[in-house]
């Protein structure tokens, strides 16, 4: 360290420069450390509660912030486990476009709901996505939570583009976190299979779906 006596004794400026640089780096690191502490402790550890601020998930590889969702502590833990098990998987698009997917999806409007269904006779939410993508040579699982592993996660609802998949929680009692899926078609609307209406188009800001929205994924880049 540089003492006042060293400065008074006339230590050359050139010799002092490395010491000043070292002190500046230490101060910078301390400042960064303090700034990280401004993140709520609950959020850092995945205990977001049901706050309007969203959820912050930290893994060994990255930090994921999802602003448009409110999860309980146990749901946040489930989300962390889901992410650690693998997300962002790639899938061949086989030259299909978002417009192709949406056009095909509209052709199923009015098809009734049935659990496990994947045909024009009846289908569930993941069955609709499974069938639509299969018609364009794209293989996705017939399960909403597993479908959510494919494509790039879109954490902000305002960044969704037509053709993106959208995922929801708490739509029925299940041990799984993600229980519903649909296809974003633009203008804040998505097409999906509703248990009451069958294949239908619904606003994302509908109170029921807004409360349960989790994130989107982008298959087509």
PDB file of C-alpha atoms in Angstrom:
ATOM      1  CA  UNK A   1       0.000   0.000   0.000  1.00  0.00           C
ATOM      2  CA  UNK A   2       1.107   3.597  -0.536  1.00  0.00           C
ATOM      3  CA  UNK A   3       1.680   5.535   2.678  1.00  0.00           C
ATOM      4  CA  UNK A   4       1.621   9.265   3.156  1.00  0.00           C
ATOM      5  CA  UNK A   5       5.344   9.054   3.981  1.00  0.00           C
ATOM      6  CA  UNK A   6       6.059   7.436   0.601  1.00  0.00           C
ATOM      7  CA  UNK A   7       4.339  10.273  -1.192  1.00  0.00           C
ATOM      8  CA  UNK A   8       6.165  12.929   0.878  1.00  0.00           C
ATOM      9  CA  UNK A   9       9.482  11.180   0.259  1.00  0.00           C
ATOM     10  CA  UNK A  10       9.047  11.723  -3.442  1.00  0.00           C
ATOM     11  CA  UNK A  11       8.431   8.169  -4.731  1.00  0.00           C
ATOM     12  CA  UNK A  12       8.462   8.460  -8.557  1.00  0.00           C
ATOM     13  CA  UNK A  13       5.027   8.690 -10.165  1.00  0.00           C
ATOM     14  CA  UNK A  14       5.882   5.851 -12.541  1.00  0.00           C
ATOM     15  CA  UNK A  15       6.386   3.521  -9.573  1.00  0.00           C
ATOM     16  CA  UNK A  16       3.078   4.605  -8.022  1.00  0.00           C
ATOM     17  CA  UNK A  17       0.977   3.953 -11.146  1.00  0.00           C
ATOM     18  CA  UNK A  18       0.714   0.121 -10.762  1.00  0.00           C
ATOM     19  CA  UNK A  19      -0.367   0.572  -7.144  1.00  0.00           C
ATOM     20  CA  UNK A  20      -3.076   3.074  -8.083  1.00  0.00           C
ATOM     21  CA  UNK A  21      -4.301   0.747 -10.847  1.00  0.00           C
ATOM     22  CA  UNK A  22      -4.508  -2.123  -8.339  1.00  0.00           C
ATOM     23  CA  UNK A  23      -6.510   0.023  -5.920  1.00  0.00           C
ATOM     24  CA  UNK A  24      -8.877   1.079  -8.709  1.00  0.00           C
ATOM     25  CA  UNK A  25      -9.532  -2.565  -9.662  1.00  0.00           C
ATOM     26  CA  UNK A  26     -10.243  -3.473  -6.014  1.00  0.00           C
ATOM     27  CA  UNK A  27     -12.718  -0.597  -5.700  1.00  0.00           C
ATOM     28  CA  UNK A  28     -14.422  -1.653  -8.945  1.00  0.00           C
ATOM     29  CA  UNK A  29     -14.841  -5.237  -7.736  1.00  0.00           C
ATOM     30  CA  UNK A  30     -16.239  -4.063  -4.406  1.00  0.00           C
ATOM     31  CA  UNK A  31     -18.712  -1.836  -6.228  1.00  0.00           C
ATOM     32  CA  UNK A  32     -19.862  -4.711  -8.449  1.00  0.00           C
ATOM     33  CA  UNK A  33     -20.280  -6.949  -5.420  1.00  0.00           C
ATOM     34  CA  UNK A  34     -22.462  -4.345  -3.710  1.00  0.00           C
ATOM     35  CA  UNK A  35     -24.597  -3.888  -6.813  1.00  0.00           C
ATOM     36  CA  UNK A  36     -25.319  -7.629  -6.971  1.00  0.00           C
ATOM     37  CA  UNK A  37     -26.677  -7.491  -3.447  1.00  0.00           C
ATOM     38  CA  UNK A  38     -29.494  -5.236  -4.629  1.00  0.00           C
ATOM     39  CA  UNK A  39     -31.142  -8.320  -6.183  1.00  0.00           C
ATOM     40  CA  UNK A  40     -33.705  -9.622  -3.670  1.00  0.00           C
ATOM     41  CA  UNK A  41     -32.301 -12.630  -1.833  1.00  0.00           C
ATOM     42  CA  UNK A  42     -35.474 -14.627  -2.428  1.00  0.00           C
ATOM     43  CA  UNK A  43     -35.158 -14.104  -6.178  1.00  0.00           C
ATOM     44  CA  UNK A  44     -31.522 -15.163  -6.283  1.00  0.00           C
ATOM     45  CA  UNK A  45     -32.368 -18.420  -4.548  1.00  0.00           C
ATOM     46  CA  UNK A  46     -35.479 -19.005  -6.635  1.00  0.00           C
ATOM     47  CA  UNK A  47     -37.944 -17.978  -3.911  1.00  0.00           C
ATOM     48  CA  UNK A  48     -39.809 -15.286  -5.768  1.00  0.00           C
ATOM     49  CA  UNK A  49     -43.217 -15.777  -4.185  1.00  0.00           C
ATOM     50  CA  UNK A  50     -46.195 -14.401  -6.086  1.00  0.00           C
ATOM     51  CA  UNK A  51     -44.795 -10.945  -6.761  1.00  0.00           C
ATOM     52  CA  UNK A  52     -45.410  -8.808  -9.819  1.00  0.00           C
ATOM     53  CA  UNK A  53     -41.682  -8.545 -10.447  1.00  0.00           C
ATOM     54  CA  UNK A  54     -41.430 -11.933 -12.115  1.00  0.00           C
ATOM     55  CA  UNK A  55     -39.025 -14.779 -11.449  1.00  0.00           C
ATOM     56  CA  UNK A  56     -35.244 -14.997 -11.535  1.00  0.00           C
ATOM     57  CA  UNK A  57     -33.684 -18.449 -11.943  1.00  0.00           C
ATOM     58  CA  UNK A  58     -29.951 -18.949 -11.473  1.00  0.00           C
ATOM     59  CA  UNK A  59     -28.245 -22.105 -12.728  1.00  0.00           C
ATOM     60  CA  UNK A  60     -24.606 -23.086 -13.012  1.00  0.00           C
ATOM     61  CA  UNK A  61     -24.640 -21.934 -16.645  1.00  0.00           C
ATOM     62  CA  UNK A  62     -26.809 -18.828 -16.816  1.00  0.00           C
ATOM     63  CA  UNK A  63     -29.367 -16.580 -15.173  1.00  0.00           C
ATOM     64  CA  UNK A  64     -32.899 -16.526 -16.600  1.00  0.00           C
ATOM     65  CA  UNK A  65     -35.295 -13.690 -15.804  1.00  0.00           C
ATOM     66  CA  UNK A  66     -38.980 -14.209 -16.605  1.00  0.00           C
ATOM     67  CA  UNK A  67     -40.817 -10.928 -15.959  1.00  0.00           C
ATOM     68  CA  UNK A  68     -44.416 -11.784 -16.871  1.00  0.00           C
ATOM     69  CA  UNK A  69     -45.103 -14.561 -14.393  1.00  0.00           C
ATOM     70  CA  UNK A  70     -45.930 -14.993 -10.728  1.00  0.00           C
ATOM     71  CA  UNK A  71     -44.950 -18.322  -9.173  1.00  0.00           C
ATOM     72  CA  UNK A  72     -45.037 -19.758  -5.692  1.00  0.00           C
ATOM     73  CA  UNK A  73     -41.821 -20.930  -4.053  1.00  0.00           C
ATOM     74  CA  UNK A  74     -42.514 -24.581  -4.937  1.00  0.00           C
ATOM     75  CA  UNK A  75     -43.405 -23.682  -8.535  1.00  0.00           C
ATOM     76  CA  UNK A  76     -40.203 -21.671  -8.868  1.00  0.00           C
ATOM     77  CA  UNK A  77     -38.259 -24.710  -7.672  1.00  0.00           C
ATOM     78  CA  UNK A  78     -40.030 -26.817 -10.286  1.00  0.00           C
ATOM     79  CA  UNK A  79     -39.104 -24.280 -12.958  1.00  0.00           C
ATOM     80  CA  UNK A  80     -35.470 -24.382 -11.869  1.00  0.00           C
ATOM     81  CA  UNK A  81     -35.490 -28.191 -12.097  1.00  0.00           C
ATOM     82  CA  UNK A  82     -37.175 -28.031 -15.504  1.00  0.00           C
ATOM     83  CA  UNK A  83     -34.521 -25.644 -16.836  1.00  0.00           C
ATOM     84  CA  UNK A  84     -31.654 -27.698 -15.415  1.00  0.00           C
ATOM     85  CA  UNK A  85     -33.048 -30.804 -17.119  1.00  0.00           C
ATOM     86  CA  UNK A  86     -32.614 -29.174 -20.526  1.00  0.00           C
ATOM     87  CA  UNK A  87     -34.083 -26.313 -22.545  1.00  0.00           C
ATOM     88  CA  UNK A  88     -33.410 -24.684 -25.901  1.00  0.00           C
ATOM     89  CA  UNK A  89     -33.352 -27.967 -27.815  1.00  0.00           C
ATOM     90  CA  UNK A  90     -33.169 -27.574 -31.576  1.00  0.00           C
ATOM     91  CA  UNK A  91     -35.583 -29.104 -34.059  1.00  0.00           C
ATOM     92  CA  UNK A  92     -35.422 -29.172 -37.854  1.00  0.00           C
ATOM     93  CA  UNK A  93     -38.045 -26.858 -39.352  1.00  0.00           C
ATOM     94  CA  UNK A  94     -38.073 -28.644 -42.745  1.00  0.00           C
ATOM     95  CA  UNK A  95     -38.572 -25.302 -44.535  1.00  0.00           C
ATOM     96  CA  UNK A  96     -41.914 -24.738 -42.811  1.00  0.00           C
ATOM     97  CA  UNK A  97     -42.675 -21.138 -41.847  1.00  0.00           C
ATOM     98  CA  UNK A  98     -44.647 -19.596 -38.981  1.00  0.00           C
ATOM     99  CA  UNK A  99     -47.310 -18.663 -41.529  1.00  0.00           C
ATOM    100  CA  UNK A 100     -47.614 -22.328 -42.553  1.00  0.00           C
ATOM    101  CA  UNK A 101     -48.074 -23.380 -38.936  1.00  0.00           C
ATOM    102  CA  UNK A 102     -50.720 -20.740 -38.216  1.00  0.00           C
ATOM    103  CA  UNK A 103     -52.614 -21.509 -41.427  1.00  0.00           C
ATOM    104  CA  UNK A 104     -52.719 -25.198 -40.543  1.00  0.00           C
ATOM    105  CA  UNK A 105     -53.744 -24.420 -36.955  1.00  0.00           C
ATOM    106  CA  UNK A 106     -56.702 -22.345 -38.122  1.00  0.00           C
ATOM    107  CA  UNK A 107     -57.918 -25.360 -40.053  1.00  0.00           C
ATOM    108  CA  UNK A 108     -58.565 -27.130 -36.737  1.00  0.00           C
ATOM    109  CA  UNK A 109     -60.737 -24.385 -35.220  1.00  0.00           C
ATOM    110  CA  UNK A 110     -63.826 -25.921 -33.639  1.00  0.00           C
ATOM    111  CA  UNK A 111     -62.369 -29.411 -33.182  1.00  0.00           C
ATOM    112  CA  UNK A 112     -63.564 -30.641 -29.746  1.00  0.00           C
ATOM    113  CA  UNK A 113     -61.277 -31.326 -26.813  1.00  0.00           C
ATOM    114  CA  UNK A 114     -60.356 -34.758 -25.522  1.00  0.00           C
ATOM    115  CA  UNK A 115     -57.436 -35.788 -23.335  1.00  0.00           C
ATOM    116  CA  UNK A 116     -54.736 -37.520 -25.368  1.00  0.00           C
ATOM    117  CA  UNK A 117     -56.343 -36.736 -28.722  1.00  0.00           C
ATOM    118  CA  UNK A 118     -54.238 -35.814 -31.767  1.00  0.00           C
ATOM    119  CA  UNK A 119     -56.699 -36.016 -34.666  1.00  0.00           C
ATOM    120  CA  UNK A 120     -59.410 -33.923 -36.287  1.00  0.00           C
ATOM    121  CA  UNK A 121     -61.940 -35.990 -34.320  1.00  0.00           C
ATOM    122  CA  UNK A 122     -60.737 -34.527 -31.009  1.00  0.00           C
ATOM    123  CA  UNK A 123     -57.464 -33.342 -29.474  1.00  0.00           C
ATOM    124  CA  UNK A 124     -55.901 -31.820 -26.386  1.00  0.00           C
ATOM    125  CA  UNK A 125     -53.625 -28.765 -26.265  1.00  0.00           C
ATOM    126  CA  UNK A 126     -50.321 -30.550 -26.833  1.00  0.00           C
ATOM    127  CA  UNK A 127     -52.018 -32.853 -29.333  1.00  0.00           C
ATOM    128  CA  UNK A 128     -52.940 -29.824 -31.442  1.00  0.00           C
ATOM    129  CA  UNK A 129     -49.318 -28.664 -31.554  1.00  0.00           C
ATOM    130  CA  UNK A 130     -48.069 -32.218 -32.105  1.00  0.00           C
ATOM    131  CA  UNK A 131     -50.437 -32.698 -35.070  1.00  0.00           C
ATOM    132  CA  UNK A 132     -49.848 -29.292 -36.686  1.00  0.00           C
ATOM    133  CA  UNK A 133     -46.065 -29.572 -36.626  1.00  0.00           C
ATOM    134  CA  UNK A 134     -46.166 -33.220 -37.732  1.00  0.00           C
ATOM    135  CA  UNK A 135     -48.084 -32.194 -40.847  1.00  0.00           C
ATOM    136  CA  UNK A 136     -45.080 -30.058 -41.750  1.00  0.00           C
ATOM    137  CA  UNK A 137     -42.536 -32.773 -41.015  1.00  0.00           C
ATOM    138  CA  UNK A 138     -41.525 -31.381 -37.616  1.00  0.00           C
ATOM    139  CA  UNK A 139     -41.401 -33.783 -34.686  1.00  0.00           C
ATOM    140  CA  UNK A 140     -42.382 -32.445 -31.264  1.00  0.00           C
ATOM    141  CA  UNK A 141     -43.454 -34.428 -28.176  1.00  0.00           C
ATOM    142  CA  UNK A 142     -47.126 -34.892 -27.327  1.00  0.00           C
ATOM    143  CA  UNK A 143     -46.711 -33.246 -23.928  1.00  0.00           C
ATOM    144  CA  UNK A 144     -46.833 -29.532 -23.089  1.00  0.00           C
ATOM    145  CA  UNK A 145     -43.921 -29.579 -20.640  1.00  0.00           C
ATOM    146  CA  UNK A 146     -41.694 -31.529 -23.023  1.00  0.00           C
ATOM    147  CA  UNK A 147     -42.689 -29.290 -25.933  1.00  0.00           C
ATOM    148  CA  UNK A 148     -41.436 -26.333 -23.883  1.00  0.00           C
ATOM    149  CA  UNK A 149     -37.889 -27.708 -24.055  1.00  0.00           C
ATOM    150  CA  UNK A 150     -37.700 -27.011 -27.793  1.00  0.00           C
ATOM    151  CA  UNK A 151     -36.718 -23.683 -29.313  1.00  0.00           C
ATOM    152  CA  UNK A 152     -35.308 -20.533 -27.757  1.00  0.00           C
ATOM    153  CA  UNK A 153     -37.124 -19.329 -24.647  1.00  0.00           C
ATOM    154  CA  UNK A 154     -38.814 -15.941 -25.096  1.00  0.00           C
ATOM    155  CA  UNK A 155     -39.077 -14.550 -21.594  1.00  0.00           C
ATOM    156  CA  UNK A 156     -40.909 -11.294 -22.375  1.00  0.00           C
ATOM    157  CA  UNK A 157     -44.453 -11.512 -23.680  1.00  0.00           C
ATOM    158  CA  UNK A 158     -44.005  -8.322 -25.711  1.00  0.00           C
ATOM    159  CA  UNK A 159     -41.241 -10.037 -27.723  1.00  0.00           C
ATOM    160  CA  UNK A 160     -43.454 -12.891 -28.960  1.00  0.00           C
ATOM    161  CA  UNK A 161     -43.760 -13.357 -32.723  1.00  0.00           C
ATOM    162  CA  UNK A 162     -46.394 -15.266 -34.737  1.00  0.00           C
ATOM    163  CA  UNK A 163     -45.572 -18.968 -34.738  1.00  0.00           C
ATOM    164  CA  UNK A 164     -43.999 -18.954 -31.269  1.00  0.00           C
ATOM    165  CA  UNK A 165     -45.278 -21.526 -28.800  1.00  0.00           C
ATOM    166  CA  UNK A 166     -46.725 -20.265 -25.517  1.00  0.00           C
ATOM    167  CA  UNK A 167     -46.893 -22.166 -22.234  1.00  0.00           C
ATOM    168  CA  UNK A 168     -48.992 -21.935 -19.090  1.00  0.00           C
ATOM    169  CA  UNK A 169     -49.130 -23.259 -15.526  1.00  0.00           C
ATOM    170  CA  UNK A 170     -51.941 -24.257 -13.123  1.00  0.00           C
ATOM    171  CA  UNK A 171     -54.560 -24.991 -15.794  1.00  0.00           C
ATOM    172  CA  UNK A 172     -55.426 -28.260 -14.036  1.00  0.00           C
ATOM    173  CA  UNK A 173     -54.143 -30.279 -11.100  1.00  0.00           C
ATOM    174  CA  UNK A 174     -50.874 -31.956 -12.073  1.00  0.00           C
ATOM    175  CA  UNK A 175     -47.465 -32.860 -10.701  1.00  0.00           C
ATOM    176  CA  UNK A 176     -46.004 -31.084 -13.722  1.00  0.00           C
ATOM    177  CA  UNK A 177     -45.358 -27.353 -13.753  1.00  0.00           C
ATOM    178  CA  UNK A 178     -46.332 -26.678 -17.386  1.00  0.00           C
ATOM    179  CA  UNK A 179     -49.860 -27.870 -18.056  1.00  0.00           C
ATOM    180  CA  UNK A 180     -50.989 -26.067 -21.209  1.00  0.00           C
ATOM    181  CA  UNK A 181     -49.575 -24.970 -24.561  1.00  0.00           C
ATOM    182  CA  UNK A 182     -50.682 -22.980 -27.582  1.00  0.00           C
ATOM    183  CA  UNK A 183     -49.441 -21.119 -30.655  1.00  0.00           C
ATOM    184  CA  UNK A 184     -49.088 -17.339 -30.692  1.00  0.00           C
ATOM    185  CA  UNK A 185     -50.716 -15.885 -33.816  1.00  0.00           C
ATOM    186  CA  UNK A 186     -50.047 -12.177 -33.273  1.00  0.00           C
ATOM    187  CA  UNK A 187     -52.104  -9.255 -31.961  1.00  0.00           C
ATOM    188  CA  UNK A 188     -51.823 -10.668 -28.419  1.00  0.00           C
ATOM    189  CA  UNK A 189     -53.797 -13.803 -29.331  1.00  0.00           C
ATOM    190  CA  UNK A 190     -53.039 -17.518 -29.346  1.00  0.00           C
ATOM    191  CA  UNK A 191     -54.704 -20.601 -30.786  1.00  0.00           C
ATOM    192  CA  UNK A 192     -55.057 -23.605 -28.509  1.00  0.00           C
ATOM    193  CA  UNK A 193     -57.365 -26.390 -27.404  1.00  0.00           C
ATOM    194  CA  UNK A 194     -59.621 -25.314 -24.554  1.00  0.00           C
ATOM    195  CA  UNK A 195     -61.358 -27.974 -22.480  1.00  0.00           C
ATOM    196  CA  UNK A 196     -64.639 -26.088 -22.856  1.00  0.00           C
ATOM    197  CA  UNK A 197     -64.458 -24.690 -26.409  1.00  0.00           C
ATOM    198  CA  UNK A 198     -62.165 -27.087 -28.231  1.00  0.00           C
ATOM    199  CA  UNK A 199     -59.679 -25.509 -30.625  1.00  0.00           C
ATOM    200  CA  UNK A 200     -60.189 -21.774 -30.300  1.00  0.00           C
ATOM    201  CA  UNK A 201     -58.455 -18.389 -30.386  1.00  0.00           C
ATOM    202  CA  UNK A 202     -58.044 -16.520 -27.090  1.00  0.00           C
ATOM    203  CA  UNK A 203     -56.449 -13.191 -26.055  1.00  0.00           C
ATOM    204  CA  UNK A 204     -53.264 -13.638 -24.030  1.00  0.00           C
ATOM    205  CA  UNK A 205     -54.445 -10.827 -21.745  1.00  0.00           C
ATOM    206  CA  UNK A 206     -57.601 -12.737 -20.831  1.00  0.00           C
ATOM    207  CA  UNK A 207     -57.480 -12.664 -16.989  1.00  0.00           C
ATOM    208  CA  UNK A 208     -57.437 -16.458 -16.651  1.00  0.00           C
ATOM    209  CA  UNK A 209     -54.591 -16.981 -19.118  1.00  0.00           C
ATOM    210  CA  UNK A 210     -52.675 -13.856 -18.146  1.00  0.00           C
ATOM    211  CA  UNK A 211     -52.371 -15.136 -14.574  1.00  0.00           C
ATOM    212  CA  UNK A 212     -51.105 -18.527 -15.762  1.00  0.00           C
ATOM    213  CA  UNK A 213     -48.761 -17.502 -18.590  1.00  0.00           C
ATOM    214  CA  UNK A 214     -45.166 -18.719 -18.149  1.00  0.00           C
ATOM    215  CA  UNK A 215     -43.080 -18.068 -21.276  1.00  0.00           C
ATOM    216  CA  UNK A 216     -42.869 -18.613 -25.017  1.00  0.00           C
ATOM    217  CA  UNK A 217     -40.432 -20.528 -27.213  1.00  0.00           C
ATOM    218  CA  UNK A 218     -39.314 -19.802 -30.770  1.00  0.00           C
ATOM    219  CA  UNK A 219     -38.972 -22.784 -33.071  1.00  0.00           C
ATOM    220  CA  UNK A 220     -38.437 -20.694 -36.203  1.00  0.00           C
ATOM    221  CA  UNK A 221     -35.337 -18.475 -36.120  1.00  0.00           C
TER     222      UNK A 221
END
